[in-house]
Tab-separated table of C-alpha atoms in Angstrom:
chain	number	residue	atom	x	y	z
Q	978	MET	CA	-3.346	-25.769	-7.947
Q	979	GLY	CA	-2.497	-22.319	-7.607
Q	980	LYS	CA	1.462	-21.593	-6.192
Q	981	SER	CA	1.604	-20.554	-2.165
Q	982	ARG	CA	0.708	-16.662	-2.033
Q	983	ALA	CA	2.624	-15.215	1.105
Q	984	VAL	CA	1.190	-11.863	2.983
Q	985	PRO	CA	3.677	-8.982	4.197
Q	986	GLY	CA	4.268	-8.842	7.848
Q	987	LEU	CA	4.935	-12.310	8.696
Q	988	GLY	CA	8.399	-11.805	9.776
Q	989	SER	CA	6.915	-11.514	13.180
Q	990	ILE	CA	5.922	-15.161	13.330
Q	991	LYS	CA	7.702	-17.384	16.052
Q	992	ALA	CA	5.708	-20.780	16.163
Q	993	LEU	CA	3.575	-22.363	14.037
Q	994	THR	CA	0.945	-24.905	15.252
Q	995	PHE	CA	-0.354	-27.583	13.139
Q	996	ASP	CA	-3.486	-29.611	12.866
Q	997	VAL	CA	-2.597	-33.081	12.766
Q	998	GLN	CA	-4.943	-35.885	11.553
Q	999	GLY	CA	-5.462	-34.637	7.846
Q	1000	THR	CA	-3.063	-31.803	7.709
Q	1001	CYS	CA	0.225	-33.292	8.664
Q	1002	THR	CA	-1.040	-37.288	8.214
Q	1003	ASP	CA	-3.544	-39.740	6.132
Q	1004	PHE	CA	-6.214	-41.363	8.021
Q	1005	CYS	CA	-7.552	-42.999	5.329
Q	1006	GLY	CA	-5.295	-45.271	4.253
Q	1007	PRO	CA	-4.643	-47.036	7.956
Q	1008	LEU	CA	-8.339	-46.911	8.182
Q	1009	GLN	CA	-8.674	-49.107	5.012
Q	1010	ARG	CA	-5.603	-51.453	6.154
Q	1011	MET	CA	-6.991	-51.587	9.317
Q	1012	GLY	CA	-10.216	-52.786	7.610
Q	1013	ASP	CA	-8.376	-55.116	5.485
Q	1014	ALA	CA	-7.066	-56.818	8.194
Q	1015	VAL	CA	-10.163	-56.891	10.341
Q	1016	ASN	CA	-12.434	-58.646	6.986
Q	1017	ARG	CA	-9.308	-60.991	6.426
Q	1018	ALA	CA	-8.955	-62.066	10.113
Q	1019	LYS	CA	-13.219	-62.651	10.377
Q	1020	GLY	CA	-14.196	-63.519	7.006
Q	1021	LEU	CA	-15.913	-60.718	6.036
Q	1022	SER	CA	-16.721	-58.127	3.030
Q	1023	LEU	CA	-17.388	-55.163	4.967
Q	1024	ASP	CA	-17.015	-52.077	2.830
Q	1025	TRP	CA	-14.485	-50.446	5.055
Q	1026	GLY	CA	-14.677	-47.063	3.677
Q	1027	ALA	CA	-18.128	-46.560	4.041
Q	1028	LEU	CA	-18.171	-47.776	7.764
Q	1029	SER	CA	-15.135	-45.498	8.201
Q	1030	ALA	CA	-17.295	-42.229	7.156
Q	1031	GLU	CA	-19.526	-43.453	9.545
Q	1032	TRP	CA	-17.681	-44.013	12.224
Q	1033	ARG	CA	-16.436	-40.362	11.489
Q	1034	GLY	CA	-19.678	-38.674	11.546
Q	1035	LEU	CA	-20.574	-40.543	15.047
Q	1036	TYR	CA	-17.430	-39.397	16.364
Q	1037	ARG	CA	-18.098	-35.352	14.879
Q	1038	ALA	CA	-21.730	-35.739	16.500
Q	1039	THR	CA	-20.270	-36.678	19.888
Q	1040	LEU	CA	-17.159	-34.030	19.467
Q	1041	ASP	CA	-19.824	-31.437	18.761
Q	1042	ALA	CA	-22.483	-32.418	21.874
Q	1043	VAL	CA	-19.037	-31.958	23.988
Q	1044	ILE	CA	-18.006	-28.523	22.469
Q	1045	ALA	CA	-21.815	-27.621	23.078
Q	1046	GLY	CA	-21.656	-28.496	26.498
Q	1047	GLN	CA	-24.533	-31.460	26.070
Q	1048	ARG	CA	-22.327	-33.997	27.312
Q	1049	PRO	CA	-18.742	-33.851	29.918
Q	1050	PHE	CA	-15.364	-33.851	28.281
Q	1051	LEU	CA	-14.703	-36.844	26.715
Q	1052	ARG	CA	-11.095	-37.536	25.271
Q	1053	VAL	CA	-11.014	-38.393	21.689
Q	1054	ASP	CA	-10.019	-41.695	22.306
Q	1055	ARG	CA	-12.563	-42.039	24.207
Q	1056	ILE	CA	-15.546	-40.447	21.871
Q	1057	TYR	CA	-13.901	-43.096	18.846
Q	1058	ARG	CA	-14.113	-46.259	21.093
Q	1059	GLU	CA	-17.660	-45.646	22.115
Q	1060	THR	CA	-18.653	-44.476	18.752
Q	1061	LEU	CA	-17.017	-47.881	17.190
Q	1062	ASP	CA	-19.883	-49.738	19.506
Q	1063	THR	CA	-22.635	-47.635	18.296
Q	1064	LEU	CA	-21.286	-48.285	14.807
Q	1065	LEU	CA	-20.862	-52.181	15.406
Q	1066	ASP	CA	-23.798	-52.710	16.652
Q	1067	ARG	CA	-25.641	-50.606	14.031
Q	1068	HIS	CA	-24.738	-53.127	11.403
Q	1069	GLY	CA	-25.306	-56.318	13.155
Q	1070	LEU	CA	-21.809	-56.377	14.324
Q	1071	GLY	CA	-22.119	-56.372	18.139
Q	1072	GLY	CA	-21.276	-59.905	18.422
Q	1073	THR	CA	-18.586	-60.331	16.101
Q	1074	PHE	CA	-15.605	-58.132	18.089
Q	1075	ASP	CA	-14.558	-58.517	21.494
Q	1076	ALA	CA	-13.809	-55.771	23.868
Q	1077	ALA	CA	-9.692	-56.372	23.187
Q	1078	GLU	CA	-10.497	-56.580	19.408
Q	1079	ARG	CA	-12.209	-53.248	19.106
Q	1080	ASP	CA	-9.399	-51.784	21.258
Q	1081	GLU	CA	-6.887	-52.630	18.771
Q	1082	MET	CA	-9.293	-51.630	16.076
Q	1083	ASN	CA	-9.430	-48.273	18.077
Q	1084	ARG	CA	-5.597	-47.914	17.966
Q	1085	VAL	CA	-5.892	-47.555	14.212
Q	1086	TRP	CA	-5.839	-43.257	15.030
Q	1087	SER	CA	-2.438	-43.349	16.792
Q	1088	ARG	CA	-1.197	-44.738	13.508
Q	1089	LEU	CA	-1.781	-42.208	10.933
Q	1090	GLU	CA	0.704	-42.007	8.412
Q	1091	PRO	CA	2.570	-38.290	7.406
Q	1092	TRP	CA	1.688	-37.345	3.726
Q	1093	PRO	CA	4.943	-37.802	1.300
Q	1094	ASP	CA	5.782	-33.874	2.177
Q	1095	THR	CA	5.267	-33.380	5.934
Q	1096	VAL	CA	8.501	-34.379	7.506
Q	1097	PRO	CA	10.960	-33.453	4.987
Q	1098	GLY	CA	8.516	-29.872	5.107
Q	1099	LEU	CA	8.644	-29.477	8.686
Q	1100	ALA	CA	12.218	-30.738	9.136
Q	1101	ARG	CA	12.787	-27.420	6.863
Q	1102	LEU	CA	10.000	-25.134	8.796
Q	1103	ARG	CA	11.615	-26.629	12.396
Q	1104	ARG	CA	14.946	-24.443	11.430
Q	1105	ARG	CA	13.125	-21.209	11.767
Q	1106	PHE	CA	10.163	-21.629	13.937
Q	1107	VAL	CA	9.332	-23.335	16.778
Q	1108	LEU	CA	6.529	-26.564	15.706
Q	1109	SER	CA	3.982	-27.336	17.818
Q	1110	THR	CA	0.735	-29.395	17.296
Q	1111	LEU	CA	-2.526	-28.468	18.414
Q	1112	SER	CA	-4.776	-31.057	17.653
Q	1113	ASN	CA	-8.202	-32.106	19.100
Q	1114	THR	CA	-6.326	-35.761	19.787
Q	1115	ALA	CA	-5.593	-36.667	23.025
Q	1116	MET	CA	-2.645	-36.098	24.289
Q	1117	SER	CA	-1.421	-39.917	24.742
Q	1118	THR	CA	-2.496	-40.626	21.081
Q	1119	MET	CA	-1.034	-37.281	19.634
Q	1120	VAL	CA	2.526	-38.517	21.221
Q	1121	ALA	CA	2.047	-42.684	19.544
Q	1122	VAL	CA	1.269	-40.593	16.261
Q	1123	VAL	CA	4.283	-38.333	16.417
Q	1124	LYS	CA	6.614	-41.370	17.747
Q	1125	HIS	CA	5.204	-43.372	14.699
Q	1126	GLY	CA	5.295	-41.138	11.868
Q	1127	ALA	CA	8.689	-39.200	13.330
Q	1128	LEU	CA	7.016	-36.113	13.083
Q	1129	PRO	CA	9.874	-33.219	13.632
Q	1130	PHE	CA	7.722	-31.011	16.730
Q	1131	ASP	CA	9.631	-29.126	19.443
Q	1132	ALA	CA	6.428	-29.484	21.387
Q	1133	VAL	CA	3.667	-31.940	21.762
Q	1134	LEU	CA	-0.052	-30.051	22.632
Q	1135	THR	CA	-4.006	-31.177	22.152
Q	1136	ALA	CA	-7.170	-29.701	23.430
Q	1137	GLU	CA	-6.640	-32.669	26.208
Q	1138	LEU	CA	-4.745	-30.174	27.865
Q	1139	ALA	CA	-7.671	-27.461	27.828
Q	1140	ARG	CA	-10.017	-30.315	28.217
Q	1141	ILE	CA	-12.134	-28.579	25.644
Q	1142	TYR	CA	-12.228	-28.730	21.593
Q	1143	LYS	CA	-11.412	-26.701	18.718
Q	1144	PRO	CA	-12.680	-24.422	17.702
Q	1145	ALA	CA	-12.937	-23.575	21.306
Q	1146	PRO	CA	-10.576	-20.022	21.858
Q	1147	ALA	CA	-8.760	-21.986	25.253
Q	1148	VAL	CA	-7.238	-24.347	22.735
Q	1149	TYR	CA	-5.458	-22.076	20.742
Q	1150	GLN	CA	-4.837	-19.855	23.958
Q	1151	LEU	CA	-2.467	-23.691	25.122
Q	1152	ALA	CA	-0.302	-22.241	22.702
Q	1153	VAL	CA	-0.095	-19.121	24.335
Q	1154	ASP	CA	0.600	-19.923	27.455
Q	1155	TYR	CA	2.807	-23.117	26.626
Q	1156	LEU	CA	4.837	-21.563	23.684
Q	1157	GLY	CA	5.116	-18.611	25.287
Q	1158	PHE	CA	4.660	-16.482	22.106
Q	1159	ALA	CA	2.012	-13.840	21.385
Q	1160	PRO	CA	-1.366	-14.959	19.255
Q	1161	SER	CA	0.388	-12.690	16.610
Q	1162	GLU	CA	3.574	-14.387	17.029
Q	1163	ILE	CA	2.126	-17.759	16.040
Q	1164	MET	CA	0.589	-19.143	12.592
Q	1165	MET	CA	-2.183	-21.946	12.947
Q	1166	VAL	CA	-1.481	-24.450	9.430
Q	1167	ALA	CA	-4.970	-26.410	9.006
Q	1168	CYS	CA	-6.969	-28.295	5.883
Q	1169	HIS	CA	-9.675	-27.117	7.673
Q	1170	LYS	CA	-11.260	-23.618	7.085
Q	1171	TYR	CA	-13.323	-23.885	10.771
Q	1172	ASP	CA	-9.778	-24.182	12.287
Q	1173	LEU	CA	-8.132	-21.029	10.777
Q	1174	ALA	CA	-11.049	-19.131	11.049
Q	1175	ALA	CA	-11.153	-19.459	14.995
Q	1176	ALA	CA	-7.728	-19.428	15.455
Q	1177	ARG	CA	-7.763	-15.699	13.265
Q	1178	ALA	CA	-10.398	-14.797	15.439
Q	1179	PHE	CA	-8.219	-15.735	18.291
Q	1180	GLY	CA	-5.851	-13.453	16.570
Q	1181	MET	CA	-3.244	-16.058	15.036
Q	1182	ARG	CA	-2.200	-15.949	11.717
Q	1183	THR	CA	-3.193	-19.042	9.435
Q	1184	ALA	CA	-2.082	-20.882	6.323
Q	1185	PHE	CA	-3.854	-23.369	4.404
Q	1186	VAL	CA	-2.851	-26.633	3.326
Q	1187	THR	CA	-4.605	-28.514	1.021
Q	1188	ARG	CA	-4.977	-32.156	1.391
Q	1189	PRO	CA	-7.320	-33.037	-1.658
Q	1190	LEU	CA	-7.225	-36.643	-0.663
Q	1191	GLU	CA	-7.672	-36.288	3.015
Q	1192	PHE	CA	-11.354	-38.093	2.436
Q	1193	GLY	CA	-9.559	-40.638	0.215
Q	1194	PRO	CA	-8.798	-40.980	-3.833
Q	1195	GLY	CA	-13.132	-40.357	-4.360
Q	1196	GLU	CA	-13.745	-37.432	-2.253
Q	1197	SER	CA	-13.528	-34.040	-2.744
Q	1198	PRO	CA	-12.952	-31.426	0.455
Q	1199	ASP	CA	-12.971	-27.657	0.228
Q	1200	VAL	CA	-9.627	-26.812	-1.087
Q	1201	ALA	CA	-10.313	-23.951	-1.978
Q	1202	PRO	CA	-8.372	-20.209	-1.340
Q	1203	GLU	CA	-10.148	-17.525	0.608
Q	1204	ASP	CA	-8.634	-14.181	0.547
Q	1205	TRP	CA	-8.652	-14.144	4.731
Q	1206	PHE	CA	-6.018	-16.989	4.646
Q	1207	ASP	CA	-2.529	-15.223	5.013
Q	1208	VAL	CA	-1.004	-18.419	3.162
Q	1209	PHE	CA	-2.260	-20.614	1.089
Q	1210	ALA	CA	-0.172	-23.525	-0.043
Q	1211	GLU	CA	-0.039	-26.915	-1.918
Q	1212	ASP	CA	1.648	-28.926	0.928
Q	1213	PHE	CA	4.386	-28.182	3.599
Q	1214	LEU	CA	6.918	-27.818	1.034
Q	1215	ASP	CA	5.208	-25.014	-0.157
Q	1216	LEU	CA	4.412	-23.609	2.878
Q	1217	ALA	CA	8.392	-23.728	3.395
Q	1218	ASP	CA	8.887	-21.501	0.389
Q	1219	ALA	CA	6.254	-19.104	1.319
Q	1220	LEU	CA	7.708	-18.850	4.855
Q	1221	GLY	CA	11.684	-18.309	3.928
Q	1222	ALA	CA	12.510	-21.643	5.834
H	516	MET	CA	32.906	-44.382	38.174
H	517	GLY	CA	31.617	-47.540	37.814
H	518	LYS	CA	29.930	-49.201	34.993
H	519	SER	CA	26.088	-48.846	34.422
H	520	ARG	CA	24.387	-52.054	36.270
H	521	ALA	CA	21.139	-53.071	34.611
H	522	VAL	CA	18.473	-54.956	36.652
H	523	PRO	CA	16.227	-58.018	35.096
H	524	GLY	CA	12.956	-56.852	34.196
H	525	LEU	CA	13.833	-53.072	32.207
H	526	GLY	CA	11.951	-55.206	29.240
H	527	SER	CA	8.513	-54.096	30.067
H	528	ILE	CA	9.761	-50.058	29.681
H	529	LYS	CA	8.066	-48.175	27.101
H	530	ALA	CA	9.081	-44.656	27.826
H	531	LEU	CA	11.668	-42.724	29.435
H	532	THR	CA	11.161	-39.228	31.434
H	533	PHE	CA	14.056	-36.907	32.104
H	534	ASP	CA	14.741	-34.294	34.425
H	535	VAL	CA	16.340	-31.433	32.130
H	536	GLN	CA	18.373	-28.755	34.382
H	537	GLY	CA	21.445	-30.633	35.407
H	538	THR	CA	20.177	-33.791	34.314
H	539	CYS	CA	20.145	-32.915	30.604
H	540	THR	CA	21.574	-29.453	30.401
H	541	ASP	CA	24.068	-27.691	32.123
H	542	PHE	CA	23.165	-25.052	34.341
H	543	CYS	CA	26.700	-23.391	35.442
H	544	GLY	CA	28.457	-22.680	32.101
H	545	PRO	CA	25.748	-20.390	30.830
H	546	LEU	CA	24.826	-18.604	34.017
H	547	GLN	CA	28.729	-17.650	33.906
H	548	ARG	CA	28.619	-16.509	30.531
H	549	MET	CA	25.639	-13.964	31.310
H	550	GLY	CA	27.776	-12.941	34.455
H	551	ASP	CA	30.545	-12.001	31.947
H	552	ALA	CA	28.599	-10.376	29.942
H	553	VAL	CA	26.919	-8.444	32.679
H	554	ASN	CA	30.347	-7.151	34.087
H	555	ARG	CA	31.307	-6.023	31.148
H	556	ALA	CA	28.289	-4.241	30.370
H	557	LYS	CA	28.120	-2.529	33.440
H	558	GLY	CA	32.359	-2.005	34.187
H	559	LEU	CA	31.223	-4.549	37.622
H	560	SER	CA	33.437	-7.263	38.876
H	561	LEU	CA	30.333	-8.833	40.745
H	562	ASP	CA	31.454	-13.186	42.016
H	563	TRP	CA	28.567	-14.771	39.487
H	564	GLY	CA	29.375	-18.444	40.670
H	565	ALA	CA	28.636	-16.911	43.854
H	566	LEU	CA	25.995	-15.223	43.107
H	567	SER	CA	24.118	-17.992	41.020
H	568	ALA	CA	24.259	-20.198	44.040
H	569	GLU	CA	22.799	-18.168	46.260
H	570	TRP	CA	19.896	-17.015	43.436
H	571	ARG	CA	18.924	-20.756	43.232
H	572	GLY	CA	19.539	-21.232	47.077
H	573	LEU	CA	16.447	-18.371	46.989
H	574	TYR	CA	14.760	-20.085	44.037
H	575	ARG	CA	14.666	-23.394	46.107
H	576	ALA	CA	13.181	-21.388	49.072
H	577	THR	CA	10.474	-20.435	47.135
H	578	LEU	CA	9.729	-23.801	45.260
H	579	ASP	CA	9.368	-25.390	48.502
H	580	ALA	CA	7.113	-23.198	49.695
H	581	VAL	CA	5.003	-23.729	47.107
H	582	ILE	CA	5.656	-27.135	47.809
H	583	ALA	CA	4.052	-26.732	51.272
H	584	GLY	CA	1.283	-24.677	49.735
H	585	GLN	CA	2.503	-21.555	52.098
H	586	ARG	CA	2.264	-19.834	48.258
H	587	PRO	CA	0.101	-20.414	45.803
H	588	PHE	CA	1.267	-22.168	42.313
H	589	LEU	CA	3.736	-19.842	40.737
H	590	ARG	CA	5.955	-20.159	37.377
H	591	VAL	CA	9.377	-21.569	37.812
H	592	ASP	CA	10.217	-18.595	35.134
H	593	ARG	CA	8.608	-16.184	37.593
H	594	ILE	CA	10.009	-17.462	40.816
H	595	TYR	CA	13.551	-17.179	39.028
H	596	ARG	CA	13.018	-13.684	37.991
H	597	GLU	CA	11.498	-12.724	42.003
H	598	THR	CA	14.243	-13.666	43.449
H	599	LEU	CA	16.551	-12.173	40.917
H	600	ASP	CA	14.806	-8.636	42.255
H	601	THR	CA	15.644	-9.969	45.860
H	602	LEU	CA	19.031	-11.215	45.059
H	603	LEU	CA	20.187	-7.745	43.491
H	604	ASP	CA	18.522	-5.812	46.379
H	605	ARG	CA	20.621	-7.759	48.718
H	606	HIS	CA	23.864	-6.841	47.211
H	607	GLY	CA	22.626	-3.179	47.072
H	608	LEU	CA	22.575	-3.757	42.990
H	609	GLY	CA	18.625	-2.645	42.943
H	610	GLY	CA	19.582	0.435	40.956
H	611	THR	CA	21.932	-0.912	38.680
H	612	PHE	CA	19.556	-3.282	36.546
H	613	ASP	CA	15.968	-2.106	35.316
H	614	ALA	CA	13.358	-4.647	34.337
H	615	ALA	CA	14.012	-5.117	30.506
H	616	GLU	CA	18.065	-6.123	31.803
H	617	ARG	CA	16.436	-7.800	34.784
H	618	ASP	CA	13.903	-10.184	32.117
H	619	GLU	CA	16.862	-10.469	29.770
H	620	MET	CA	19.653	-12.047	32.558
H	621	ASN	CA	16.313	-14.060	33.719
H	622	ARG	CA	16.045	-15.625	29.773
H	623	VAL	CA	19.387	-17.664	31.009
H	624	TRP	CA	17.279	-20.549	31.946
H	625	SER	CA	15.665	-20.746	28.524
H	626	ARG	CA	19.677	-21.261	27.089
H	627	LEU	CA	20.853	-24.128	29.087
H	628	GLU	CA	23.566	-25.802	27.603
H	629	PRO	CA	23.345	-29.685	26.672
H	630	TRP	CA	26.012	-31.788	27.961
H	631	PRO	CA	28.473	-33.505	25.603
H	632	ASP	CA	26.974	-36.608	25.953
H	633	THR	CA	23.249	-35.480	25.941
H	634	VAL	CA	21.833	-35.621	22.323
H	635	PRO	CA	23.685	-38.765	21.321
H	636	GLY	CA	22.664	-40.440	24.011
H	637	LEU	CA	18.924	-38.920	23.649
H	638	ALA	CA	19.059	-39.853	19.881
H	639	ARG	CA	19.923	-43.569	20.591
H	640	LEU	CA	17.044	-44.097	23.523
H	641	ARG	CA	14.750	-42.146	21.103
H	642	ARG	CA	15.032	-45.720	18.584
H	643	ARG	CA	13.426	-47.734	21.338
H	644	PHE	CA	11.835	-45.624	23.911
H	645	VAL	CA	9.568	-42.701	23.724
H	646	LEU	CA	11.323	-39.559	25.166
H	647	SER	CA	9.790	-37.084	27.477
H	648	THR	CA	10.924	-34.182	29.554
H	649	LEU	CA	9.365	-34.133	33.021
H	650	SER	CA	10.875	-31.005	34.526
H	651	ASN	CA	9.870	-28.187	37.091
H	652	THR	CA	10.308	-25.730	34.352
H	653	ALA	CA	7.354	-23.612	33.068
H	654	MET	CA	5.954	-25.472	29.599
H	655	SER	CA	7.477	-22.267	27.533
H	656	THR	CA	11.027	-22.233	29.169
H	657	MET	CA	11.334	-25.972	28.457
H	658	VAL	CA	10.321	-25.323	24.683
H	659	ALA	CA	13.075	-22.733	24.382
H	660	VAL	CA	15.345	-25.365	26.367
H	661	VAL	CA	14.917	-27.940	23.750
H	662	LYS	CA	14.582	-25.948	20.887
H	663	HIS	CA	17.808	-24.207	22.049
H	664	GLY	CA	19.867	-27.618	22.341
H	665	ALA	CA	18.197	-29.412	19.488
H	666	LEU	CA	17.336	-32.056	22.240
H	667	PRO	CA	15.148	-34.845	20.437
H	668	PHE	CA	12.281	-35.266	22.606
H	669	ASP	CA	8.786	-36.931	21.545
H	670	ALA	CA	7.199	-34.958	24.170
H	671	VAL	CA	7.623	-32.095	26.473
H	672	LEU	CA	6.061	-32.085	29.793
H	673	THR	CA	6.514	-30.176	33.030
H	674	ALA	CA	5.093	-29.537	36.197
H	675	GLU	CA	3.149	-26.414	35.200
H	676	LEU	CA	0.523	-28.660	34.051
H	677	ALA	CA	-0.069	-30.262	37.401
H	678	ARG	CA	0.092	-26.722	38.904
H	679	ILE	CA	2.345	-28.429	41.486
H	680	TYR	CA	6.091	-29.776	41.665
H	681	LYS	CA	8.015	-32.835	41.997
H	682	PRO	CA	8.580	-34.338	44.128
H	683	ALA	CA	4.547	-34.591	44.395
H	684	PRO	CA	3.099	-37.662	42.712
H	685	ALA	CA	0.393	-35.518	40.555
H	686	VAL	CA	3.824	-34.332	38.269
H	687	TYR	CA	4.869	-38.320	37.842
H	688	GLN	CA	0.917	-38.865	36.811
H	689	LEU	CA	1.320	-36.645	34.306
H	690	ALA	CA	3.617	-38.993	32.301
H	691	VAL	CA	0.995	-41.794	32.656
H	692	ASP	CA	-2.287	-39.521	31.470
H	693	TYR	CA	-0.053	-38.110	28.863
H	694	LEU	CA	2.422	-40.583	27.360
H	695	GLY	CA	-0.283	-43.385	28.017
H	696	PHE	CA	1.789	-46.316	29.856
H	697	ALA	CA	1.280	-47.480	33.436
H	698	PRO	CA	3.913	-45.957	36.270
H	699	SER	CA	5.814	-49.555	35.637
H	700	GLU	CA	6.389	-48.803	32.534
H	701	ILE	CA	7.637	-45.476	32.875
H	702	MET	CA	11.789	-45.411	33.861
H	703	MET	CA	12.671	-41.615	35.232
H	704	VAL	CA	16.050	-40.601	34.765
H	705	ALA	CA	17.459	-37.604	36.603
H	706	CYS	CA	21.263	-36.835	39.097
H	707	HIS	CA	18.858	-35.975	41.500
H	708	LYS	CA	18.129	-38.353	44.318
H	709	TYR	CA	14.866	-37.068	45.321
H	710	ASP	CA	13.289	-36.709	42.092
H	711	LEU	CA	14.009	-40.902	41.781
H	712	ALA	CA	12.698	-41.580	45.476
H	713	ALA	CA	9.546	-40.130	44.075
H	714	ALA	CA	9.526	-41.611	41.038
H	715	ARG	CA	9.725	-45.379	42.706
H	716	ALA	CA	7.151	-44.475	45.362
H	717	PHE	CA	5.170	-43.761	42.078
H	718	GLY	CA	5.770	-46.991	41.240
H	719	MET	CA	8.377	-45.854	38.308
H	720	ARG	CA	10.932	-47.551	37.302
H	721	THR	CA	14.713	-45.270	38.037
H	722	ALA	CA	18.269	-44.316	36.573
H	723	PHE	CA	20.395	-42.379	38.272
H	724	VAL	CA	23.096	-40.454	35.623
H	725	THR	CA	25.878	-38.731	37.033
H	726	ARG	CA	26.348	-35.154	36.454
H	727	PRO	CA	29.500	-34.670	39.177
H	728	LEU	CA	29.715	-30.742	37.049
H	729	GLU	CA	26.212	-29.831	37.630
H	730	PHE	CA	27.535	-27.132	40.481
H	731	GLY	CA	30.284	-26.530	38.427
H	732	PRO	CA	34.132	-27.493	38.682
H	733	GLY	CA	34.605	-27.153	42.400
H	734	GLU	CA	31.660	-28.655	43.835
H	735	SER	CA	30.918	-32.574	44.655
H	736	PRO	CA	27.370	-33.132	44.257
H	737	ASP	CA	26.096	-36.462	45.709
H	738	VAL	CA	26.882	-39.054	42.622
H	739	ALA	CA	27.179	-41.810	44.937
H	740	PRO	CA	24.624	-45.231	43.812
H	741	GLU	CA	22.248	-46.419	45.901
H	742	ASP	CA	21.278	-49.884	46.060
H	743	TRP	CA	17.571	-48.822	45.311
H	744	PHE	CA	18.333	-47.365	41.768
H	745	ASP	CA	17.200	-49.802	38.564
H	746	VAL	CA	19.963	-48.172	36.700
H	747	PHE	CA	23.495	-46.713	37.673
H	748	ALA	CA	25.008	-45.040	34.486
H	749	GLU	CA	27.703	-42.443	34.088
H	750	ASP	CA	25.811	-40.549	31.483
H	751	PHE	CA	23.261	-41.025	28.240
H	752	LEU	CA	25.682	-43.618	26.024
H	753	ASP	CA	25.931	-45.678	29.211
H	754	LEU	CA	22.403	-45.422	30.134
H	755	ALA	CA	22.022	-46.439	26.497
H	756	ASP	CA	24.319	-49.309	26.670
H	757	ALA	CA	22.294	-50.647	30.100
H	758	LEU	CA	18.673	-50.123	28.322
H	759	GLY	CA	20.299	-52.080	24.786
H	760	ALA	CA	19.712	-49.082	23.123
């Protein structure tokens, strides 16, 4: 991994907005632990790594349908809940889990775990910048994740407030309206290039943070640098170094 | 002052929502310091205690007009800015301050100072409850106040998200929708009875916190207990005691 490479002109940055699922937190670990608990409770030997990947794929397809206007706005927690039903039906597990058990399984998305550098990195960055979430997650899920991980943000903003999802510009506009800074004074931090590309098109600065373990140890997400990133950082501590925080 | 008097049934509370201006923070001190600085800079000897009270009265009248539907929704920071113009004109000071100076004067509402018990009280309460602002202030002003005072909230919610003001039920509904709890699981904390009366009518629990110095040392705000408060507390430390936090 290369060291962070800060570019000139970052002195005007006042606020950092963060993608959360993947960028600030690990979801694979919590999903695996949820799956292990379910297998034990039900005497099953399901492969929850594969099931989780399939669940996330179903979620992504529904989210994309909302973004494309093919479906009305639906909160992320309800998309996950609906696609969990689909997932279980597909695998002949429709009769194995009642509604309360499915609700509890779905709450795994509120128990995401911060990466080891997340809290110390945010604490350093917070001394210098206003920090906010800018996630596609539901507001109540995001508040639960922030509380669960004791993530030191100054504000919690999610796409639910715009009733449309990233990469729609209306989501990035939330940061302008509710944090009170111009786009050029705000830096979007994410481990996903589509998110940063949209933030950049909106006029925000961008920081890519590598999360090579986002999809688990066996996967290889795209963590290659791009020449249009303002900052490329290995983790939040490296980001704090790059921004002088 | 009496000690706090907790009532039974508070064990179901999951989240506390806080009025901020007055309840969490002092505005008289910052207004007085702003006025002193203005007097020095301009060689004036204006009575900023009296001017501030008049400014707040003009603000309240405009806010009430918005609540009554006589004016379209206008953000609190813009109401203060508009009524500052009115105030200065009334006192023959229209030519004394340019727009940039007025903008700077208006930013006093972003520099409110936490009461001495506010941060330690919130820190204790946060270990047990989800804490959120629920203020009439603009979101960007609230984020600035939270940042300025290092107030340890889990979420920042303000009436701007509902585009109507307390005591309208839609503002209390924000806490239900965005924190994810039922009204009966949420306790509104304020030093203003109208706010708690509306929260109670909405189904929330209520905690009154006395702020006898809200309007300065010479004033006597209504800090008398009422039998319908769930908790009556002298300050946030007393509130933490009452809630076992």
